[in-house]
Amino acid sequence: MESLPNTHISRNFEYPRELEDEFGRARKIEWITIVYLITAIAMMAAVMSNSQAMKTAWIEDILSLVPPVSFLVASKLYTRPSNPDFPYGYHRVISIAFLISSVALTSLGVILLADSLIKLLKVEHATLNSLFFSGKQIWLGYIMIVVMIYSTIPVMILGYRKLPIAKQLFEKNLFTDARMSKANWLTGFATIAGIAGIGIGWWWADPIAAIVICADILNDGLSNIKEATLDLMNQTPHMVENHKIDPVFKKIRKEAEKESWVKTAEVRFRQEGHVYFGEIFIVPSNEENITEKLEELRKKIIGMNWRVFDVVITLVKNLEE
């Protein structure tokens, strides 16, 4: 690949020292999540029988592996040094991974929903056999319920642990993973309800429980696709935990306008992974020693917040469109 000669590349990304421990903690908890999910998936596969709700919950748990795996893979890529081919660095690999996992989640949600609706319309009756342990007969549904409790409660606890870390790291993949994990009670409750329905003879409870789970999968997938697409379209960056514009941009503009040589200023930023790249447009009131003033202001603004990664300051005659 041919590179543009004399390309100006951005500095390499590193978390602030005070967040390095949080980043290590995030990687550790995602590894724990992966190991735990593999055990839950294996247990569910062993007992799912022909329950549609159990099958859907099993596939959802498989899908739940995508966010932690994406986070771990992306965390190896976005720290790679910038170079002439990628002068802005590899930050956007986070948004790309987020979009890919969201599309996969939504696609499988649609497939599972269609499968569940077909079984409901065909009036297919799921049956659960019994197992024999030490000469005693145990209904398979009881074992399935125990397995569902195992696959639900720990992942909810992990979700609560991830949320504060995701906010501190400004990590959308981790935040979405935490939010989905925290809401995992819906899948667990719906699946247990479907299994209980089979036990009391309500054949329709199983496919309806599967449809409820599919609706939850689709809701997560579509909302994640929207978030990832807006990021790639360079929407003004919002906070991880809500849809409010990051207040740091107002602070940057005020900081610029505090300078005695600045008449007025406007800012424009976009998000690249965890960090912001942007421009500041300034109408100067005094252009004496302007080069030194611009460099001093640039350093001051980049030092305001670790997420403000790279800034270009441009002098203009006015700020009219």
Tab-separated table of C-alpha atoms in Angstrom:
chain	number	residue	atom	x	y	z
A	1	MET	CA	0.000	0.000	0.000
A	2	GLU	CA	1.445	3.338	-1.090
A	3	SER	CA	1.565	6.033	1.611
A	4	LEU	CA	1.423	9.785	1.207
A	5	PRO	CA	4.973	11.140	1.684
A	6	ASN	CA	5.661	13.332	4.733
A	7	THR	CA	2.403	12.281	6.403
A	8	HIS	CA	1.816	13.835	9.825
A	9	ILE	CA	0.800	11.021	12.153
A	10	SER	CA	-0.968	11.360	15.499
A	11	ARG	CA	0.676	10.365	18.766
A	12	ASN	CA	0.300	6.828	20.050
A	13	PHE	CA	-2.583	6.030	22.374
A	14	GLU	CA	-2.096	5.114	26.015
A	15	TYR	CA	-4.528	5.219	28.890
A	16	PRO	CA	-3.690	7.719	31.641
A	17	ARG	CA	-1.729	6.128	34.461
A	18	GLU	CA	-4.716	6.310	36.804
A	19	LEU	CA	-6.794	4.215	34.339
A	20	GLU	CA	-4.217	1.536	33.513
A	21	ASP	CA	-5.363	-0.607	36.447
A	22	GLU	CA	-8.998	-0.243	35.331
A	23	PHE	CA	-8.049	-1.350	31.819
A	24	GLY	CA	-6.287	-4.414	33.229
A	25	ARG	CA	-9.337	-5.116	35.393
A	26	ALA	CA	-11.602	-4.857	32.329
A	27	ARG	CA	-9.492	-7.394	30.410
A	28	LYS	CA	-9.483	-9.752	33.388
A	29	ILE	CA	-13.256	-9.597	33.893
A	30	GLU	CA	-13.863	-10.212	30.179
A	31	TRP	CA	-11.691	-13.334	30.313
A	32	ILE	CA	-13.691	-14.504	33.334
A	33	THR	CA	-16.892	-13.816	31.371
A	34	ILE	CA	-15.703	-15.911	28.416
A	35	VAL	CA	-14.719	-18.889	30.587
A	36	TYR	CA	-17.998	-18.702	32.515
A	37	LEU	CA	-20.106	-18.437	29.334
A	38	ILE	CA	-18.386	-21.464	27.802
A	39	THR	CA	-19.332	-23.567	30.839
A	40	ALA	CA	-22.921	-22.248	30.757
A	41	ILE	CA	-23.224	-22.920	27.004
A	42	ALA	CA	-21.930	-26.484	27.458
A	43	MET	CA	-24.376	-27.192	30.309
A	44	MET	CA	-27.325	-25.774	28.352
A	45	ALA	CA	-26.414	-27.822	25.264
A	46	ALA	CA	-26.386	-30.977	27.395
A	47	VAL	CA	-29.923	-30.506	28.754
A	48	MET	CA	-31.838	-28.375	26.223
A	49	SER	CA	-33.832	-31.292	24.755
A	50	ASN	CA	-36.439	-29.938	22.293
A	51	SER	CA	-37.406	-26.806	24.233
A	52	GLN	CA	-37.536	-23.814	21.872
A	53	ALA	CA	-37.041	-21.352	24.748
A	54	MET	CA	-33.953	-23.256	25.959
A	55	LYS	CA	-32.557	-23.411	22.424
A	56	THR	CA	-33.031	-19.644	21.977
A	57	ALA	CA	-31.455	-18.875	25.367
A	58	TRP	CA	-28.538	-21.163	24.432
A	59	ILE	CA	-27.938	-19.297	21.175
A	60	GLU	CA	-28.206	-15.963	23.017
A	61	ASP	CA	-25.472	-17.128	25.393
A	62	ILE	CA	-23.314	-18.040	22.384
A	63	LEU	CA	-23.936	-14.528	21.031
A	64	SER	CA	-22.976	-13.137	24.429
A	65	LEU	CA	-19.431	-14.304	23.712
A	66	VAL	CA	-19.103	-11.789	20.877
A	67	PRO	CA	-18.818	-8.545	22.956
A	68	PRO	CA	-16.063	-9.778	25.334
A	69	VAL	CA	-14.137	-11.388	22.471
A	70	SER	CA	-14.511	-8.184	20.412
A	71	PHE	CA	-13.283	-6.118	23.343
A	72	LEU	CA	-10.185	-8.282	23.867
A	73	VAL	CA	-9.317	-8.376	20.153
A	74	ALA	CA	-9.907	-4.639	19.700
A	75	SER	CA	-7.822	-3.830	22.798
A	76	LYS	CA	-4.847	-5.443	21.061
A	77	LEU	CA	-5.385	-3.450	17.859
A	78	TYR	CA	-6.255	0.093	18.937
A	79	THR	CA	-3.017	0.423	20.931
A	80	ARG	CA	-0.904	-0.192	17.816
A	81	PRO	CA	1.282	2.805	16.874
A	82	SER	CA	0.064	5.260	14.254
A	83	ASN	CA	1.855	5.105	10.898
A	84	PRO	CA	1.720	6.795	7.477
A	85	ASP	CA	-0.910	4.309	6.264
A	86	PHE	CA	-3.050	4.920	9.368
A	87	PRO	CA	-2.071	8.437	10.491
A	88	TYR	CA	-5.035	8.660	12.897
A	89	GLY	CA	-4.153	5.325	14.502
A	90	TYR	CA	-6.386	2.277	14.866
A	91	HIS	CA	-9.009	3.724	17.199
A	92	ARG	CA	-11.955	3.033	14.905
A	93	VAL	CA	-11.437	-0.710	15.121
A	94	ILE	CA	-13.599	-0.415	18.262
A	95	SER	CA	-16.559	1.016	16.320
A	96	ILE	CA	-16.074	-1.546	13.540
A	97	ALA	CA	-16.056	-4.444	16.016
A	98	PHE	CA	-19.117	-2.952	17.713
A	99	LEU	CA	-20.989	-2.738	14.392
A	100	ILE	CA	-20.067	-6.289	13.321
A	101	SER	CA	-21.211	-7.805	16.622
A	102	SER	CA	-24.440	-5.757	16.510
A	103	VAL	CA	-25.289	-6.922	12.979
A	104	ALA	CA	-24.602	-10.550	13.970
A	105	LEU	CA	-26.819	-10.169	17.035
A	106	THR	CA	-29.680	-8.662	15.019
A	107	SER	CA	-29.440	-11.190	12.171
A	108	LEU	CA	-29.604	-14.178	14.477
A	109	GLY	CA	-32.415	-12.509	16.408
A	110	VAL	CA	-34.490	-12.324	13.214
A	111	ILE	CA	-33.728	-15.980	12.350
A	112	LEU	CA	-34.634	-17.188	15.849
A	113	LEU	CA	-37.822	-15.117	15.894
A	114	ALA	CA	-38.948	-16.633	12.572
A	115	ASP	CA	-38.142	-20.134	13.846
A	116	SER	CA	-40.123	-19.583	17.063
A	117	LEU	CA	-43.132	-18.147	15.206
A	118	ILE	CA	-43.180	-21.113	12.816
A	119	LYS	CA	-43.196	-23.574	15.730
A	120	LEU	CA	-45.998	-21.629	17.400
A	121	LEU	CA	-48.091	-21.570	14.214
A	122	LYS	CA	-47.467	-25.278	13.584
A	123	VAL	CA	-48.620	-26.040	17.135
A	124	GLU	CA	-45.525	-28.095	17.838
A	125	HIS	CA	-45.585	-29.560	21.348
A	126	ALA	CA	-42.244	-29.767	23.117
A	127	THR	CA	-41.770	-32.703	25.468
A	128	LEU	CA	-39.245	-33.157	28.258
A	129	ASN	CA	-38.217	-36.627	29.325
A	130	SER	CA	-37.070	-37.790	32.738
A	131	LEU	CA	-33.633	-38.924	33.825
A	132	PHE	CA	-32.739	-41.614	36.349
A	133	PHE	CA	-30.153	-40.986	39.061
A	134	SER	CA	-29.423	-43.712	41.630
A	135	GLY	CA	-32.714	-45.343	40.768
A	136	LYS	CA	-34.717	-42.129	41.182
A	137	GLN	CA	-36.661	-40.475	38.363
A	138	ILE	CA	-36.009	-36.728	37.907
A	139	TRP	CA	-37.893	-34.605	35.403
A	140	LEU	CA	-35.467	-32.981	32.955
A	141	GLY	CA	-37.210	-29.622	33.395
A	142	TYR	CA	-35.915	-29.323	36.965
A	143	ILE	CA	-32.336	-29.760	35.774
A	144	MET	CA	-32.921	-27.220	32.983
A	145	ILE	CA	-34.199	-24.659	35.498
A	146	VAL	CA	-31.083	-25.150	37.681
A	147	VAL	CA	-28.880	-24.701	34.597
A	148	MET	CA	-30.787	-21.519	33.651
A	149	ILE	CA	-30.248	-20.085	37.140
A	150	TYR	CA	-26.521	-20.803	36.720
A	151	SER	CA	-26.487	-19.114	33.303
A	152	THR	CA	-28.404	-16.044	34.542
A	153	ILE	CA	-27.298	-14.855	37.990
A	154	PRO	CA	-23.469	-14.851	37.553
A	155	VAL	CA	-23.663	-12.973	34.252
A	156	MET	CA	-25.854	-10.317	35.891
A	157	ILE	CA	-23.255	-9.878	38.641
A	158	LEU	CA	-20.514	-9.575	36.021
A	159	GLY	CA	-22.618	-6.950	34.217
A	160	TYR	CA	-22.844	-4.811	37.351
A	161	ARG	CA	-19.075	-5.122	37.830
A	162	LYS	CA	-18.382	-3.989	34.259
A	163	LEU	CA	-20.578	-0.867	34.239
A	164	PRO	CA	-18.419	1.497	36.355
A	165	ILE	CA	-15.254	0.310	34.579
A	166	ALA	CA	-16.825	0.946	31.156
A	167	LYS	CA	-17.767	4.506	32.181
A	168	GLN	CA	-14.267	5.269	33.421
A	169	LEU	CA	-12.593	3.858	30.297
A	170	PHE	CA	-15.186	5.467	27.997
A	171	GLU	CA	-15.539	2.014	26.442
A	172	LYS	CA	-18.813	1.579	24.526
A	173	ASN	CA	-18.274	-2.100	23.715
A	174	LEU	CA	-17.736	-2.896	27.378
A	175	PHE	CA	-20.660	-0.689	28.433
A	176	THR	CA	-23.033	-2.397	25.994
A	177	ASP	CA	-21.793	-5.807	27.126
A	178	ALA	CA	-22.415	-4.786	30.753
A	179	ARG	CA	-25.891	-3.436	29.990
A	180	MET	CA	-26.887	-6.621	28.146
A	181	SER	CA	-25.494	-8.802	30.929
A	182	LYS	CA	-27.297	-6.803	33.612
A	183	ALA	CA	-30.586	-7.274	31.775
A	184	ASN	CA	-30.022	-11.023	31.377
A	185	TRP	CA	-32.730	-11.717	33.959
A	186	LEU	CA	-35.338	-11.379	31.189
A	187	THR	CA	-33.879	-14.300	29.244
A	188	GLY	CA	-33.573	-16.418	32.378
A	189	PHE	CA	-37.093	-15.685	33.589
A	190	ALA	CA	-38.654	-16.250	30.141
A	191	THR	CA	-36.826	-19.550	29.680
A	192	ILE	CA	-37.792	-20.847	33.126
A	193	ALA	CA	-41.404	-19.809	32.434
A	194	GLY	CA	-41.334	-21.722	29.126
A	195	ILE	CA	-39.936	-24.849	30.806
A	196	ALA	CA	-42.547	-24.640	33.576
A	197	GLY	CA	-45.229	-24.236	30.898
A	198	ILE	CA	-44.177	-27.517	29.296
A	199	GLY	CA	-44.377	-29.200	32.693
A	200	ILE	CA	-47.993	-28.158	33.326
A	201	GLY	CA	-49.124	-28.873	29.774
A	202	TRP	CA	-49.147	-25.340	28.321
A	203	TRP	CA	-47.402	-26.211	25.063
A	204	TRP	CA	-47.608	-22.602	23.812
A	205	ALA	CA	-45.588	-21.249	26.782
A	206	ASP	CA	-42.316	-22.580	25.323
A	207	PRO	CA	-42.452	-20.864	21.874
A	208	ILE	CA	-43.875	-17.680	23.396
A	209	ALA	CA	-40.972	-17.575	25.876
A	210	ALA	CA	-38.617	-17.993	22.917
A	211	ILE	CA	-40.329	-15.080	21.134
A	212	VAL	CA	-39.854	-12.872	24.223
A	213	ILE	CA	-36.137	-13.739	24.248
A	214	CYS	CA	-35.897	-12.984	20.514
A	215	ALA	CA	-37.507	-9.583	21.097
A	216	ASP	CA	-34.840	-8.846	23.715
A	217	ILE	CA	-32.074	-9.925	21.304
A	218	LEU	CA	-33.493	-7.738	18.521
A	219	ASN	CA	-33.845	-4.745	20.830
A	220	ASP	CA	-30.187	-5.024	21.846
A	221	GLY	CA	-29.009	-5.612	18.296
A	222	LEU	CA	-30.913	-2.734	16.687
A	223	SER	CA	-29.993	-0.209	19.388
A	224	ASN	CA	-26.327	-1.244	19.092
A	225	ILE	CA	-26.394	-0.920	15.286
A	226	LYS	CA	-27.763	2.607	15.691
A	227	GLU	CA	-25.013	3.559	18.157
A	228	ALA	CA	-22.234	2.081	16.017
A	229	THR	CA	-23.536	3.683	12.809
A	230	LEU	CA	-23.800	7.133	14.383
A	231	ASP	CA	-20.220	6.834	15.623
A	232	LEU	CA	-18.969	5.929	12.140
A	233	MET	CA	-20.951	8.865	10.701
A	234	ASN	CA	-18.987	11.252	12.956
A	235	GLN	CA	-21.894	12.319	15.114
A	236	THR	CA	-20.940	14.803	17.824
A	237	PRO	CA	-19.661	12.494	20.587
A	238	HIS	CA	-21.997	11.584	23.440
A	239	MET	CA	-21.312	10.193	26.875
A	240	VAL	CA	-21.161	6.404	27.232
A	241	GLU	CA	-23.892	6.140	29.870
A	242	ASN	CA	-26.445	8.444	28.225
A	243	HIS	CA	-27.184	10.345	25.017
A	244	LYS	CA	-25.983	13.711	26.269
A	245	ILE	CA	-23.220	15.521	24.384
A	246	ASP	CA	-19.950	15.370	26.287
A	247	PRO	CA	-19.696	18.607	28.326
A	248	VAL	CA	-15.953	18.762	27.657
A	249	PHE	CA	-16.657	20.500	24.317
A	250	LYS	CA	-18.256	23.526	25.990
A	251	LYS	CA	-15.295	23.694	28.349
A	252	ILE	CA	-12.886	23.620	25.385
A	253	ARG	CA	-14.672	26.502	23.681
A	254	LYS	CA	-14.716	28.536	26.897
A	255	GLU	CA	-11.023	27.792	27.429
A	256	ALA	CA	-10.224	29.065	23.937
A	257	GLU	CA	-12.323	32.218	24.345
A	258	LYS	CA	-10.600	32.999	27.660
A	259	GLU	CA	-7.424	33.821	25.721
A	260	SER	CA	-6.891	37.573	25.387
A	261	TRP	CA	-6.024	37.249	21.684
A	262	VAL	CA	-9.204	35.275	20.807
A	263	LYS	CA	-12.246	37.226	19.680
A	264	THR	CA	-14.560	34.198	19.330
A	265	ALA	CA	-14.259	30.447	18.731
A	266	GLU	CA	-16.175	27.364	17.642
A	267	VAL	CA	-15.344	23.673	17.999
A	268	ARG	CA	-16.019	20.526	15.975
A	269	PHE	CA	-15.159	17.048	17.261
A	270	ARG	CA	-15.628	13.440	16.237
A	271	GLN	CA	-15.096	10.242	18.173
A	272	GLU	CA	-12.481	7.644	17.254
A	273	GLY	CA	-12.896	4.706	19.620
A	274	HIS	CA	-12.293	6.059	23.130
A	275	VAL	CA	-10.867	9.420	22.082
A	276	TYR	CA	-11.757	12.637	20.291
A	277	PHE	CA	-10.209	14.227	17.235
A	278	GLY	CA	-11.363	17.703	16.351
A	279	GLU	CA	-10.860	21.238	15.153
A	280	ILE	CA	-11.134	24.628	16.796
A	281	PHE	CA	-11.937	27.611	14.580
A	282	ILE	CA	-10.755	30.918	15.998
A	283	VAL	CA	-11.325	34.525	14.972
A	284	PRO	CA	-8.278	36.284	16.446
A	285	SER	CA	-8.329	39.804	17.831
A	286	ASN	CA	-4.525	39.968	17.860
A	287	GLU	CA	-2.167	37.970	15.616
A	288	GLU	CA	1.093	38.968	17.275
A	289	ASN	CA	3.268	35.866	18.018
A	290	ILE	CA	0.339	33.823	16.771
A	291	THR	CA	2.319	30.599	16.182
A	292	GLU	CA	3.461	30.406	19.793
A	293	LYS	CA	-0.015	31.265	21.040
A	294	LEU	CA	-1.624	28.551	18.933
A	295	GLU	CA	0.805	25.892	20.135
A	296	GLU	CA	0.360	26.910	23.779
A	297	LEU	CA	-3.441	26.798	23.462
A	298	ARG	CA	-3.307	23.416	21.708
A	299	LYS	CA	-1.231	21.882	24.510
A	300	LYS	CA	-3.551	23.369	27.119
A	301	ILE	CA	-6.673	21.934	25.455
A	302	ILE	CA	-5.183	18.457	24.932
A	303	GLY	CA	-4.232	18.472	28.612
A	304	MET	CA	-7.814	19.190	29.727
A	305	ASN	CA	-9.060	15.615	29.337
A	306	TRP	CA	-7.406	12.335	28.277
A	307	ARG	CA	-10.187	11.764	25.730
A	308	VAL	CA	-9.208	14.954	23.839
A	309	PHE	CA	-6.541	13.203	21.811
A	310	ASP	CA	-5.729	15.436	18.855
A	311	VAL	CA	-6.761	18.991	18.015
A	312	VAL	CA	-6.149	21.193	14.993
A	313	ILE	CA	-6.596	24.946	15.534
A	314	THR	CA	-7.457	27.029	12.480
A	315	LEU	CA	-7.561	30.812	12.211
A	316	VAL	CA	-10.490	32.248	10.257
A	317	LYS	CA	-11.759	35.763	9.474
A	318	ASN	CA	-15.290	34.989	10.666
A	319	LEU	CA	-17.445	32.074	11.764
A	320	GLU	CA	-20.259	32.453	9.261
A	321	GLU	CA	-21.254	29.315	7.353
